Short mmCIF file of C-alpha atoms in Angstrom, two decimals:
data_model
loop_
_atom_site.label_atom_id
_atom_site.label_comp_id
_atom_site.label_asym_id
_atom_site.label_seq_id
_atom_site.Cartn_x
_atom_site.Cartn_y
_atom_site.Cartn_z
CA UNK N 1 -25.14 -48.10 -92.34
CA UNK N 2 -21.53 -47.76 -91.26
CA UNK N 3 -20.36 -44.09 -90.99
CA UNK N 4 -16.42 -43.03 -90.15
CA UNK N 5 -16.64 -40.19 -87.91
CA UNK N 6 -13.29 -38.37 -88.24
CA UNK N 7 -11.88 -35.50 -85.98
CA UNK N 8 -9.28 -32.92 -86.95
CA UNK N 9 -8.18 -33.77 -90.28
CA UNK N 10 -5.69 -31.71 -90.60
CA UNK N 11 -5.03 -32.12 -94.44
CA UNK N 12 -4.08 -36.00 -93.51
CA UNK N 13 -6.77 -36.99 -96.72
CA UNK N 14 -4.42 -39.76 -98.16
CA UNK N 15 -3.77 -41.12 -94.59
CA UNK N 16 -7.24 -41.07 -93.60
CA UNK N 17 -8.38 -42.94 -96.60
CA UNK N 18 -5.82 -45.33 -96.42
CA UNK N 19 -6.85 -46.41 -93.03
CA UNK N 20 -10.52 -46.80 -93.72
CA UNK N 21 -9.37 -49.17 -96.38
CA UNK N 22 -7.51 -51.34 -94.39
CA UNK N 23 -10.24 -51.39 -91.71
CA UNK N 24 -12.84 -52.84 -94.51
CA UNK N 25 -10.09 -55.34 -95.28
CA UNK N 26 -9.39 -56.21 -91.84
CA UNK N 27 -12.69 -56.53 -90.86
CA UNK N 28 -14.63 -57.48 -93.61
CA UNK N 29 -16.99 -54.49 -93.67
CA UNK N 30 -17.29 -51.84 -96.52
CA UNK N 31 -17.97 -47.69 -94.81
CA UNK N 32 -20.03 -46.07 -96.29
CA UNK N 33 -19.73 -42.28 -95.70
CA UNK N 34 -17.34 -40.22 -94.28
CA UNK N 35 -17.80 -37.35 -92.32
CA UNK N 36 -14.83 -34.90 -90.86
CA UNK N 37 -15.76 -32.28 -87.96
CA UNK N 38 -13.27 -29.95 -89.32
CA UNK N 39 -9.98 -28.62 -90.22
CA UNK N 40 -10.05 -30.72 -93.17
CA UNK N 41 -7.66 -28.07 -94.56
CA UNK N 42 -8.69 -28.02 -98.33
CA UNK N 43 -5.64 -26.42 -99.19
CA UNK N 44 -5.09 -26.58 -102.89
CA UNK N 45 -1.36 -24.84 -103.62
CA UNK N 46 0.72 -22.96 -101.55
CA UNK N 47 -1.51 -19.17 -102.57
CA UNK N 48 -4.63 -21.74 -100.33
CA UNK N 49 -1.36 -22.10 -97.17
CA UNK N 50 -1.30 -18.07 -97.11
CA UNK N 51 -5.16 -17.62 -96.43
CA UNK N 52 -5.02 -20.75 -93.61
CA UNK N 53 -4.47 -19.29 -89.95
CA UNK N 54 -1.32 -21.46 -88.88
CA UNK N 55 1.83 -21.13 -87.30
CA UNK N 56 4.37 -21.55 -90.12
CA UNK N 57 5.48 -24.57 -89.52
CA UNK N 58 2.08 -26.61 -89.45
CA UNK N 59 1.63 -24.33 -93.05
CA UNK N 60 2.19 -28.14 -95.09
CA UNK N 61 0.74 -28.80 -98.34
CA UNK N 62 -0.42 -32.50 -97.24
CA UNK N 63 -2.49 -34.46 -99.17
CA UNK N 64 -6.11 -32.86 -100.41
CA UNK N 65 -4.55 -31.53 -103.55
CA UNK N 66 -3.88 -35.24 -105.23
CA UNK N 67 -7.66 -35.76 -105.10
CA UNK N 68 -8.72 -31.93 -106.27
CA UNK N 69 -6.17 -32.33 -109.42
CA UNK N 70 -7.75 -36.09 -109.87
CA UNK N 71 -4.01 -37.50 -108.97
CA UNK N 72 -6.35 -39.76 -106.46
CA UNK N 73 -10.29 -40.12 -105.94
CA UNK N 74 -12.09 -40.39 -102.53
CA UNK N 75 -12.61 -43.49 -102.08
CA UNK N 76 -15.57 -42.96 -100.04
CA UNK N 77 -18.04 -40.23 -99.85
CA UNK N 78 -17.05 -37.97 -97.56
CA UNK N 79 -19.03 -34.95 -96.21
CA UNK N 80 -17.03 -32.22 -93.88
CA UNK N 81 -18.06 -28.98 -91.87
CA UNK N 82 -15.00 -26.04 -91.97
CA UNK N 83 -13.00 -25.73 -88.17
CA UNK N 84 -10.46 -22.70 -87.52
CA UNK N 85 -7.56 -24.21 -89.82
CA UNK N 86 -8.59 -23.94 -92.82
CA UNK N 87 -8.03 -22.64 -96.71
CA UNK N 88 -10.80 -20.25 -95.89
CA UNK N 89 -10.57 -18.75 -99.88
CA UNK N 90 -11.52 -21.75 -101.07
CA UNK N 91 -14.22 -22.53 -98.74
CA UNK N 92 -15.62 -19.44 -99.26
CA UNK N 93 -16.23 -19.91 -103.38
CA UNK N 94 -19.14 -22.24 -101.37
CA UNK N 95 -20.87 -20.44 -98.67
CA UNK N 96 -23.76 -22.44 -99.35
CA UNK N 97 -21.53 -26.26 -99.73
CA UNK N 98 -20.60 -27.58 -102.58
CA UNK N 99 -17.62 -30.10 -104.45
CA UNK N 100 -14.40 -29.06 -103.45
CA UNK N 101 -12.71 -32.80 -105.26
CA UNK N 102 -14.82 -35.52 -106.95
CA UNK N 103 -17.00 -37.46 -103.63
CA UNK N 104 -15.61 -34.60 -101.28
CA UNK N 105 -17.93 -32.06 -99.97
CA UNK N 106 -18.64 -29.09 -98.37
CA UNK N 107 -21.54 -28.37 -96.13
CA UNK N 108 -20.90 -24.50 -96.34
CA UNK N 109 -21.57 -22.16 -93.35
CA UNK N 110 -24.05 -24.36 -92.59
CA UNK N 111 -25.59 -26.82 -94.26
CA UNK N 112 -28.27 -30.02 -93.89
CA UNK N 113 -28.63 -32.74 -96.24
CA UNK N 114 -30.34 -35.98 -96.67
CA UNK N 115 -27.73 -39.37 -97.76
CA UNK N 116 -30.08 -42.60 -97.96
CA UNK N 117 -32.25 -41.14 -95.89
CA UNK N 118 -30.31 -39.92 -93.39
CA UNK N 119 -30.49 -36.34 -92.51
CA UNK N 120 -27.25 -34.79 -91.42
CA UNK N 121 -26.76 -31.20 -90.24
CA UNK N 122 -23.71 -29.29 -89.37
CA UNK N 123 -22.16 -25.62 -88.21
CA UNK N 124 -18.21 -24.38 -89.62
CA UNK N 125 -16.00 -22.48 -87.77
CA UNK N 126 -15.13 -22.12 -84.44
CA UNK N 127 -17.51 -19.22 -81.88
CA UNK N 128 -15.53 -16.30 -80.65
CA UNK N 129 -17.66 -13.31 -79.42
CA UNK N 130 -16.33 -10.42 -80.77
CA UNK N 131 -17.31 -11.38 -84.08
CA UNK N 132 -20.39 -13.66 -83.82
CA UNK N 133 -23.01 -11.48 -84.46
CA UNK N 134 -21.23 -9.04 -87.67
CA UNK N 135 -21.72 -10.02 -91.25
CA UNK N 136 -20.01 -12.35 -93.60
CA UNK N 137 -17.24 -9.60 -94.38
CA UNK N 138 -14.15 -11.31 -95.42
CA UNK N 139 -12.54 -12.34 -98.54
CA UNK N 140 -9.03 -12.54 -99.81
CA UNK N 141 -6.52 -11.31 -99.26
CA UNK N 142 -6.84 -11.38 -95.90
CA UNK N 143 -5.14 -9.00 -93.41
CA UNK N 144 -4.09 -10.41 -90.23
CA UNK N 145 -7.58 -9.98 -88.47
CA UNK N 146 -10.02 -11.18 -91.56
CA UNK N 147 -7.60 -14.95 -91.66
CA UNK N 148 -9.12 -15.34 -87.80
CA UNK N 149 -12.63 -13.86 -88.45
CA UNK N 150 -13.24 -15.14 -91.70
CA UNK N 151 -13.84 -19.03 -89.71
CA UNK N 152 -15.90 -17.43 -86.74
CA UNK N 153 -19.31 -18.22 -86.87
CA UNK N 154 -22.12 -15.80 -86.99
CA UNK N 155 -25.49 -15.38 -86.06
CA UNK N 156 -27.22 -16.10 -88.77
CA UNK N 157 -26.38 -19.47 -89.42
CA UNK N 158 -27.01 -20.39 -86.32
CA UNK N 159 -30.92 -18.31 -86.94
CA UNK N 160 -31.29 -20.33 -89.32
CA UNK N 161 -30.46 -23.91 -87.98
CA UNK N 162 -33.06 -22.84 -85.15
CA UNK N 163 -35.46 -22.61 -87.88
CA UNK N 164 -35.65 -26.48 -88.64
CA UNK N 165 -38.26 -28.33 -87.27
CA UNK N 166 -37.95 -31.86 -88.85
CA UNK N 167 -35.99 -34.33 -86.87
CA UNK N 168 -31.59 -34.26 -87.39
CA UNK N 169 -30.15 -37.98 -87.59
CA UNK N 170 -26.91 -36.42 -87.41
CA UNK N 171 -24.86 -32.91 -86.27
CA UNK N 172 -21.69 -31.62 -86.97
CA UNK N 173 -19.76 -28.88 -84.80
CA UNK N 174 -15.93 -28.02 -84.74
CA UNK N 175 -15.90 -26.50 -81.24
CA UNK N 176 -18.13 -29.01 -78.34
CA UNK N 177 -21.04 -27.90 -77.16
CA UNK N 178 -20.91 -25.70 -73.72
CA UNK N 179 -21.71 -28.35 -70.74
CA UNK N 180 -21.55 -31.33 -72.48
CA UNK N 181 -18.86 -32.51 -70.74
CA UNK N 182 -21.54 -33.01 -67.53
CA UNK N 183 -23.19 -36.05 -69.19
CA UNK N 184 -19.62 -37.94 -69.35
CA UNK N 185 -17.21 -38.93 -67.72
CA UNK N 186 -15.44 -35.64 -66.80
CA UNK N 187 -13.44 -36.55 -64.39
CA UNK N 188 -11.17 -38.68 -66.89
CA UNK N 189 -11.48 -35.61 -69.45
CA UNK N 190 -10.19 -33.79 -66.83
CA UNK N 191 -7.03 -36.21 -65.88
CA UNK N 192 -6.26 -36.37 -69.27
CA UNK N 193 -6.58 -32.75 -70.30
CA UNK N 194 -5.90 -31.01 -66.96
CA UNK N 195 -5.93 -27.74 -67.84
CA UNK N 196 -9.56 -28.22 -69.03
CA UNK N 197 -10.90 -27.68 -65.48
CA UNK N 198 -10.10 -24.11 -65.03
CA UNK N 199 -12.05 -23.24 -68.64
CA UNK N 200 -14.51 -25.36 -67.29
CA UNK N 201 -14.68 -23.91 -63.87
CA UNK N 202 -14.77 -20.53 -65.66
CA UNK N 203 -17.34 -21.88 -68.36
CA UNK N 204 -14.84 -20.51 -71.44
CA UNK N 205 -14.55 -24.69 -72.29
CA UNK N 206 -16.91 -24.51 -75.35
CA UNK N 207 -18.90 -22.96 -77.67
CA UNK N 208 -22.71 -21.74 -76.02
CA UNK N 209 -24.42 -21.05 -79.97
CA UNK N 210 -23.62 -24.34 -80.30
CA UNK N 211 -24.83 -25.78 -77.38
CA UNK N 212 -28.65 -23.93 -77.81
CA UNK N 213 -28.29 -26.10 -80.58
CA UNK N 214 -27.88 -29.23 -79.21
CA UNK N 215 -30.64 -28.70 -77.24
CA UNK N 216 -33.10 -26.90 -79.87
CA UNK N 217 -32.25 -29.69 -82.52
CA UNK N 218 -32.24 -32.97 -80.00
CA UNK N 219 -30.00 -34.28 -83.34
CA UNK N 220 -29.79 -38.95 -82.73
CA UNK N 221 -25.70 -38.22 -83.28
CA UNK N 222 -23.87 -34.87 -82.24
CA UNK N 223 -19.93 -35.11 -83.51
CA UNK N 224 -16.79 -32.47 -82.48
CA UNK N 225 -13.10 -32.71 -82.80
CA UNK N 226 -11.46 -29.04 -81.78
CA UNK N 227 -10.09 -30.21 -78.28
CA UNK N 228 -7.49 -32.94 -79.53
CA UNK N 229 -9.15 -35.90 -77.50
CA UNK N 230 -12.12 -38.40 -77.41
CA UNK N 231 -14.49 -37.44 -75.69
CA UNK N 232 -18.14 -39.80 -75.42
CA UNK N 233 -21.52 -38.25 -74.01
CA UNK N 234 -25.36 -39.41 -73.81
CA UNK N 235 -27.19 -35.56 -73.41
CA UNK N 236 -30.77 -35.94 -72.36
CA UNK N 237 -33.91 -34.03 -73.05
CA UNK N 238 -37.11 -32.46 -71.57
CA UNK N 239 -38.81 -35.01 -73.88
CA UNK N 240 -37.32 -37.58 -73.21
CA UNK N 241 -34.97 -38.29 -76.34
CA UNK N 242 -31.20 -38.28 -76.21
CA UNK N 243 -28.09 -37.59 -78.35
CA UNK N 244 -25.11 -39.02 -78.12
CA UNK N 245 -22.06 -36.80 -78.34
CA UNK N 246 -18.36 -38.17 -79.66
CA UNK N 247 -16.31 -35.77 -79.89
CA UNK N 248 -12.63 -37.02 -81.57
CA UNK N 249 -8.77 -36.16 -81.23
CA UNK N 250 -6.09 -34.56 -84.36
CA UNK N 251 -5.27 -37.23 -86.61
CA UNK N 252 -2.22 -38.43 -85.28
CA UNK N 253 -0.08 -41.73 -84.77
CA UNK N 254 -1.72 -43.36 -81.38
CA UNK N 255 -4.66 -40.78 -80.93
CA UNK N 256 -8.57 -41.49 -81.14
CA UNK N 257 -9.33 -39.93 -84.15
CA UNK N 258 -11.52 -42.06 -85.88
CA UNK N 259 -14.64 -43.91 -85.09
CA UNK N 260 -17.02 -46.11 -87.24
CA UNK N 261 -20.78 -45.79 -86.62
CA UNK N 262 -23.42 -48.30 -87.89
CA UNK N 263 -26.57 -46.17 -88.14
CA UNK N 264 -30.28 -47.00 -90.00
CA UNK N 265 -30.49 -45.85 -93.17
CA UNK N 266 -33.79 -46.43 -96.16
CA UNK N 267 -31.78 -49.64 -98.06
CA UNK N 268 -33.48 -48.19 -101.21
CA UNK N 269 -32.32 -44.93 -101.53
CA UNK N 270 -28.78 -44.48 -102.93
CA UNK N 271 -25.53 -43.51 -101.14
CA UNK N 272 -26.14 -40.26 -102.45
CA UNK N 273 -25.89 -36.19 -101.39
CA UNK N 274 -29.53 -34.83 -101.47
CA UNK N 275 -30.89 -31.34 -100.83
CA UNK N 276 -33.01 -30.81 -97.54
CA UNK N 277 -36.19 -29.00 -98.78
CA UNK N 278 -36.42 -27.90 -95.43
CA UNK N 279 -33.43 -26.33 -95.36
CA UNK N 280 -33.85 -24.68 -98.89
CA UNK N 281 -37.23 -23.33 -98.21
CA UNK N 282 -35.28 -21.28 -94.86
CA UNK N 283 -32.05 -20.66 -97.33
CA UNK N 284 -34.94 -18.59 -99.29
CA UNK N 285 -37.00 -17.31 -96.67
CA UNK N 286 -33.88 -15.85 -94.98
CA UNK N 287 -31.92 -14.30 -96.85
CA UNK N 288 -33.08 -10.90 -96.76
CA UNK N 289 -30.93 -10.89 -92.94
CA UNK N 290 -27.89 -11.43 -95.08
CA UNK N 291 -24.78 -9.02 -94.25
CA UNK N 292 -21.41 -8.62 -95.42
CA UNK N 293 -20.60 -5.51 -93.39
CA UNK N 294 -18.47 -5.37 -90.51
CA UNK N 295 -21.03 -4.03 -88.00
CA UNK N 296 -23.58 -5.41 -86.04
CA UNK N 297 -26.48 -7.52 -87.86
CA UNK N 298 -29.56 -8.24 -85.87
CA UNK N 299 -31.87 -10.21 -86.03
CA UNK N 300 -35.58 -10.09 -85.46
CA UNK N 301 -36.95 -11.60 -82.55
CA UNK N 302 -40.23 -12.28 -81.34
CA UNK N 303 -40.85 -8.66 -80.09
CA UNK N 304 -40.46 -7.27 -83.28
CA UNK N 305 -42.49 -5.67 -86.47
CA UNK N 306 -41.52 -7.92 -88.72
CA UNK N 307 -41.76 -11.95 -89.27
CA UNK N 308 -38.91 -13.59 -87.03
CA UNK N 309 -40.07 -17.10 -87.70
CA UNK N 310 -39.08 -18.94 -90.49
CA UNK N 311 -39.72 -22.58 -90.43
CA UNK N 312 -41.84 -22.98 -93.57
CA UNK N 313 -44.86 -24.34 -93.79
CA UNK N 314 -45.75 -26.42 -96.73
CA UNK N 315 -46.94 -23.96 -99.62
CA UNK N 316 -43.45 -22.35 -98.71
CA UNK N 317 -41.30 -25.72 -99.05
CA UNK N 318 -43.96 -26.03 -102.62
CA UNK N 319 -42.76 -23.23 -103.43
CA UNK N 320 -38.43 -23.43 -103.15
CA UNK N 321 -39.60 -27.53 -104.70
CA UNK N 322 -40.85 -25.84 -107.83
CA UNK N 323 -38.41 -23.01 -107.83
CA UNK N 324 -35.41 -25.57 -107.52
CA UNK N 325 -36.73 -29.06 -109.23
CA UNK N 326 -33.73 -32.02 -108.01
CA UNK N 327 -32.90 -32.40 -105.16
CA UNK N 328 -29.87 -35.12 -105.69
CA UNK N 329 -26.34 -32.62 -105.84
CA UNK N 330 -25.75 -32.63 -109.12
CA UNK N 331 -22.00 -34.02 -109.70
CA UNK N 332 -20.90 -30.36 -111.12
CA UNK N 333 -17.77 -30.26 -109.21
CA UNK N 334 -15.36 -27.38 -111.30
CA UNK N 335 -11.92 -26.39 -110.74
CA UNK N 336 -11.42 -22.51 -110.08
CA UNK N 337 -7.28 -22.43 -109.27
CA UNK N 338 -4.28 -24.99 -110.13
CA UNK N 339 -3.19 -27.39 -107.81
CA UNK N 340 -0.08 -27.96 -106.36
CA UNK N 341 2.83 -28.71 -109.22
CA UNK N 342 4.75 -31.13 -106.46
CA UNK N 343 7.27 -29.02 -105.58
CA UNK N 344 7.81 -25.52 -103.34
CA UNK N 345 7.30 -22.13 -106.08
CA UNK N 346 7.95 -18.70 -104.42
CA UNK N 347 4.52 -18.12 -104.56
CA UNK N 348 3.63 -15.38 -100.92
CA UNK N 349 0.96 -13.94 -101.98
CA UNK N 350 -2.83 -15.03 -101.58
CA UNK N 351 -5.40 -15.14 -104.31
CA UNK N 352 -8.14 -12.75 -105.22
CA UNK N 353 -12.02 -13.73 -104.86
CA UNK N 354 -13.10 -16.24 -106.91
CA UNK N 355 -16.63 -17.00 -107.85
CA UNK N 356 -17.12 -20.53 -107.70
CA UNK N 357 -19.69 -21.90 -110.76
CA UNK N 358 -21.56 -24.22 -108.17
CA UNK N 359 -22.52 -20.80 -105.71
CA UNK N 360 -23.45 -19.49 -108.96
CA UNK N 361 -25.71 -22.01 -110.09
CA UNK N 362 -27.41 -22.84 -106.77
CA UNK N 363 -28.06 -19.44 -106.27
CA UNK N 364 -29.49 -18.82 -109.46
CA UNK N 365 -32.07 -21.65 -108.61
CA UNK N 366 -33.24 -20.44 -105.18
CA UNK N 367 -33.07 -17.43 -105.50
CA UNK N 368 -30.71 -16.31 -103.07
CA UNK N 369 -28.01 -13.93 -102.80
CA UNK N 370 -23.79 -15.31 -102.65
CA UNK N 371 -22.66 -13.52 -99.53
CA UNK N 372 -18.88 -13.61 -101.66
CA UNK N 373 -20.11 -12.27 -104.98
CA UNK N 374 -21.87 -9.14 -103.31
CA UNK N 375 -18.28 -8.70 -101.51
CA UNK N 376 -16.78 -8.25 -105.36
CA UNK N 377 -19.50 -6.13 -105.96
CA UNK N 378 -19.28 -3.83 -102.94
CA UNK N 379 -15.00 -3.39 -103.70
CA UNK N 380 -16.07 -0.90 -106.73
CA UNK N 381 -18.67 0.99 -104.51
CA UNK N 382 -17.15 3.84 -102.51
CA UNK N 383 -20.21 3.46 -100.03
CA UNK N 384 -22.05 0.80 -98.83
CA UNK N 385 -24.86 0.48 -97.21
CA UNK N 386 -28.20 -1.96 -96.80
CA UNK N 387 -28.95 -1.52 -100.65
CA UNK N 388 -26.41 -3.45 -101.81
CA UNK N 389 -27.98 -6.38 -99.91
CA UNK N 390 -31.44 -7.67 -101.15
CA UNK N 391 -34.27 -7.78 -98.88
CA UNK N 392 -36.28 -9.74 -101.34
CA UNK N 393 -34.62 -12.70 -102.84
CA UNK N 394 -33.09 -11.50 -106.08
CA UNK N 395 -31.24 -13.53 -109.16
CA UNK N 396 -27.44 -13.65 -109.80
CA UNK N 397 -26.05 -12.62 -112.15
CA UNK N 398 -22.07 -13.34 -111.23
CA UNK N 399 -20.68 -15.51 -113.38
CA UNK N 400 -33.92 -44.11 -91.11
CA UNK N 401 -34.18 -42.54 -88.28
CA UNK N 402 -32.25 -44.11 -85.12
CA UNK N 403 -33.45 -46.75 -83.44
CA UNK N 404 -34.79 -45.19 -79.96
CA UNK N 405 -34.78 -48.90 -78.20
CA UNK N 406 -31.07 -49.20 -78.33
CA UNK N 407 -30.52 -48.19 -74.43
CA UNK N 408 -27.33 -46.02 -72.88
CA UNK N 409 -25.70 -49.13 -71.98
CA UNK N 410 -25.73 -50.25 -75.89
CA UNK N 411 -24.27 -47.09 -77.03
CA UNK N 412 -21.02 -47.99 -75.04
CA UNK N 413 -21.53 -51.71 -75.17
CA UNK N 414 -20.10 -55.14 -77.40
CA UNK N 415 -23.01 -54.81 -79.51
CA UNK N 416 -23.03 -51.61 -81.03
CA UNK N 417 -20.98 -51.76 -84.01
CA UNK N 418 -18.54 -48.76 -83.17
CA UNK N 419 -15.00 -49.19 -84.46
CA UNK N 420 -11.98 -47.04 -82.89
CA UNK N 421 -8.83 -46.26 -84.41
CA UNK N 422 -6.07 -44.41 -83.09
CA UNK N 423 -2.60 -45.26 -85.79
CA UNK N 424 -2.97 -44.25 -88.84
CA UNK N 425 0.81 -43.55 -89.94
CA UNK N 426 1.82 -46.06 -93.23
CA UNK N 427 4.54 -48.14 -91.20
CA UNK N 428 1.19 -49.06 -88.78
CA UNK N 429 -0.92 -49.84 -91.71
CA UNK N 430 2.04 -52.52 -92.78
CA UNK N 431 3.02 -54.13 -89.79
CA UNK N 432 2.56 -57.26 -88.40
CA UNK N 433 0.23 -56.27 -84.79
CA UNK N 434 -3.17 -56.93 -85.81
CA UNK N 435 -6.20 -55.32 -84.67
CA UNK N 436 -7.06 -56.20 -80.60
CA UNK N 437 -9.94 -55.65 -78.45
CA UNK N 438 -9.43 -52.95 -75.63
CA UNK N 439 -12.71 -53.64 -74.25
CA UNK N 440 -15.94 -54.39 -74.91
CA UNK N 441 -16.86 -51.78 -77.64
CA UNK N 442 -13.63 -50.47 -78.64
CA UNK N 443 -10.63 -52.33 -80.94
CA UNK N 444 -7.06 -50.42 -81.22
CA UNK N 445 -3.92 -51.37 -83.50
#
């Protein structure tokens, strides 16, 4: 399966798709799946822009709304995670994932899905220590503070991901894992980004929780963005396995923001998104740990008196499957807000929170809670206590594995079918220049 991996999209969805289609025509192959590593900026309208933490000069509607409203259709199945520049109000409607537009799927705060035999996981947001152990308390309209804290990762999602026992083929994060630079060309990275050296020396570059996930999950491929540069590394694990790490730049001319990787898959399966049974079961078993309060959310550990390991057994997974039913993600996208009308308005207000029918249906089937629904309920209560979050699952009422024989050298060699695009803008796409081989494995415009 040919998978295009994109760094920070920054709302340039139309440009990304145009680039991929140009590449398909030029190189004579078909891209099966697009993975985006955050800062997707799924802004449907100007009200969404008020919920995005960016300076005013970057508060642009860009092109996502065209795919949301149906003016255009995404030509490639797309899966993305959130970063630190997002229409957070929209993404909060889908905490466990869902369609933000036809053929464009968000993984949620954290998630695992299956596509044609490939197991793909991801974690949205960036790490900030002051919010890591809090609940998901934010909801629109946001304050200046909560507009930023809403995209900070939480210990619950990392805890849930660390319950996984089955191999992941691909993992996505917006933050880099801390320490990953030790397994690539660190000197070149510092030459390209000199100000990284001080952060590296102080241990401030990257995310410790993401590093924990890299070492625990040991995925075949790990893709990141956020730091706006390309960096490759091969991370060894004690078990003898390796993870191929790649970070990519943002979508701008002459920037290394896109890579195409060929990963073996099950050719007998459709290229469609399916829920992951182990992940669904983990969500169900840990629902009582969900917090929507702006206080420290402690999670169980090995020395406590309650269950702390939620890696599901076969009986628990069987119960989930019987309860949930078909694992194919339904095409149940439904607009929850009007799309951009094509001209600027004087809409400077943030919208009220909206419950998304996709999330309501998902939670009802799995018997878990929707964080946003809980917050909406809590907003009518004068007293907030633990009784507002169920301690047992309840029903909502609100409306092929990678080829291990491949060597390190092959990962960076001509034999690996990886293609890099640096410049996506229309005038470059229409240029008479052709792709030229820059080195053994990389093409550039």
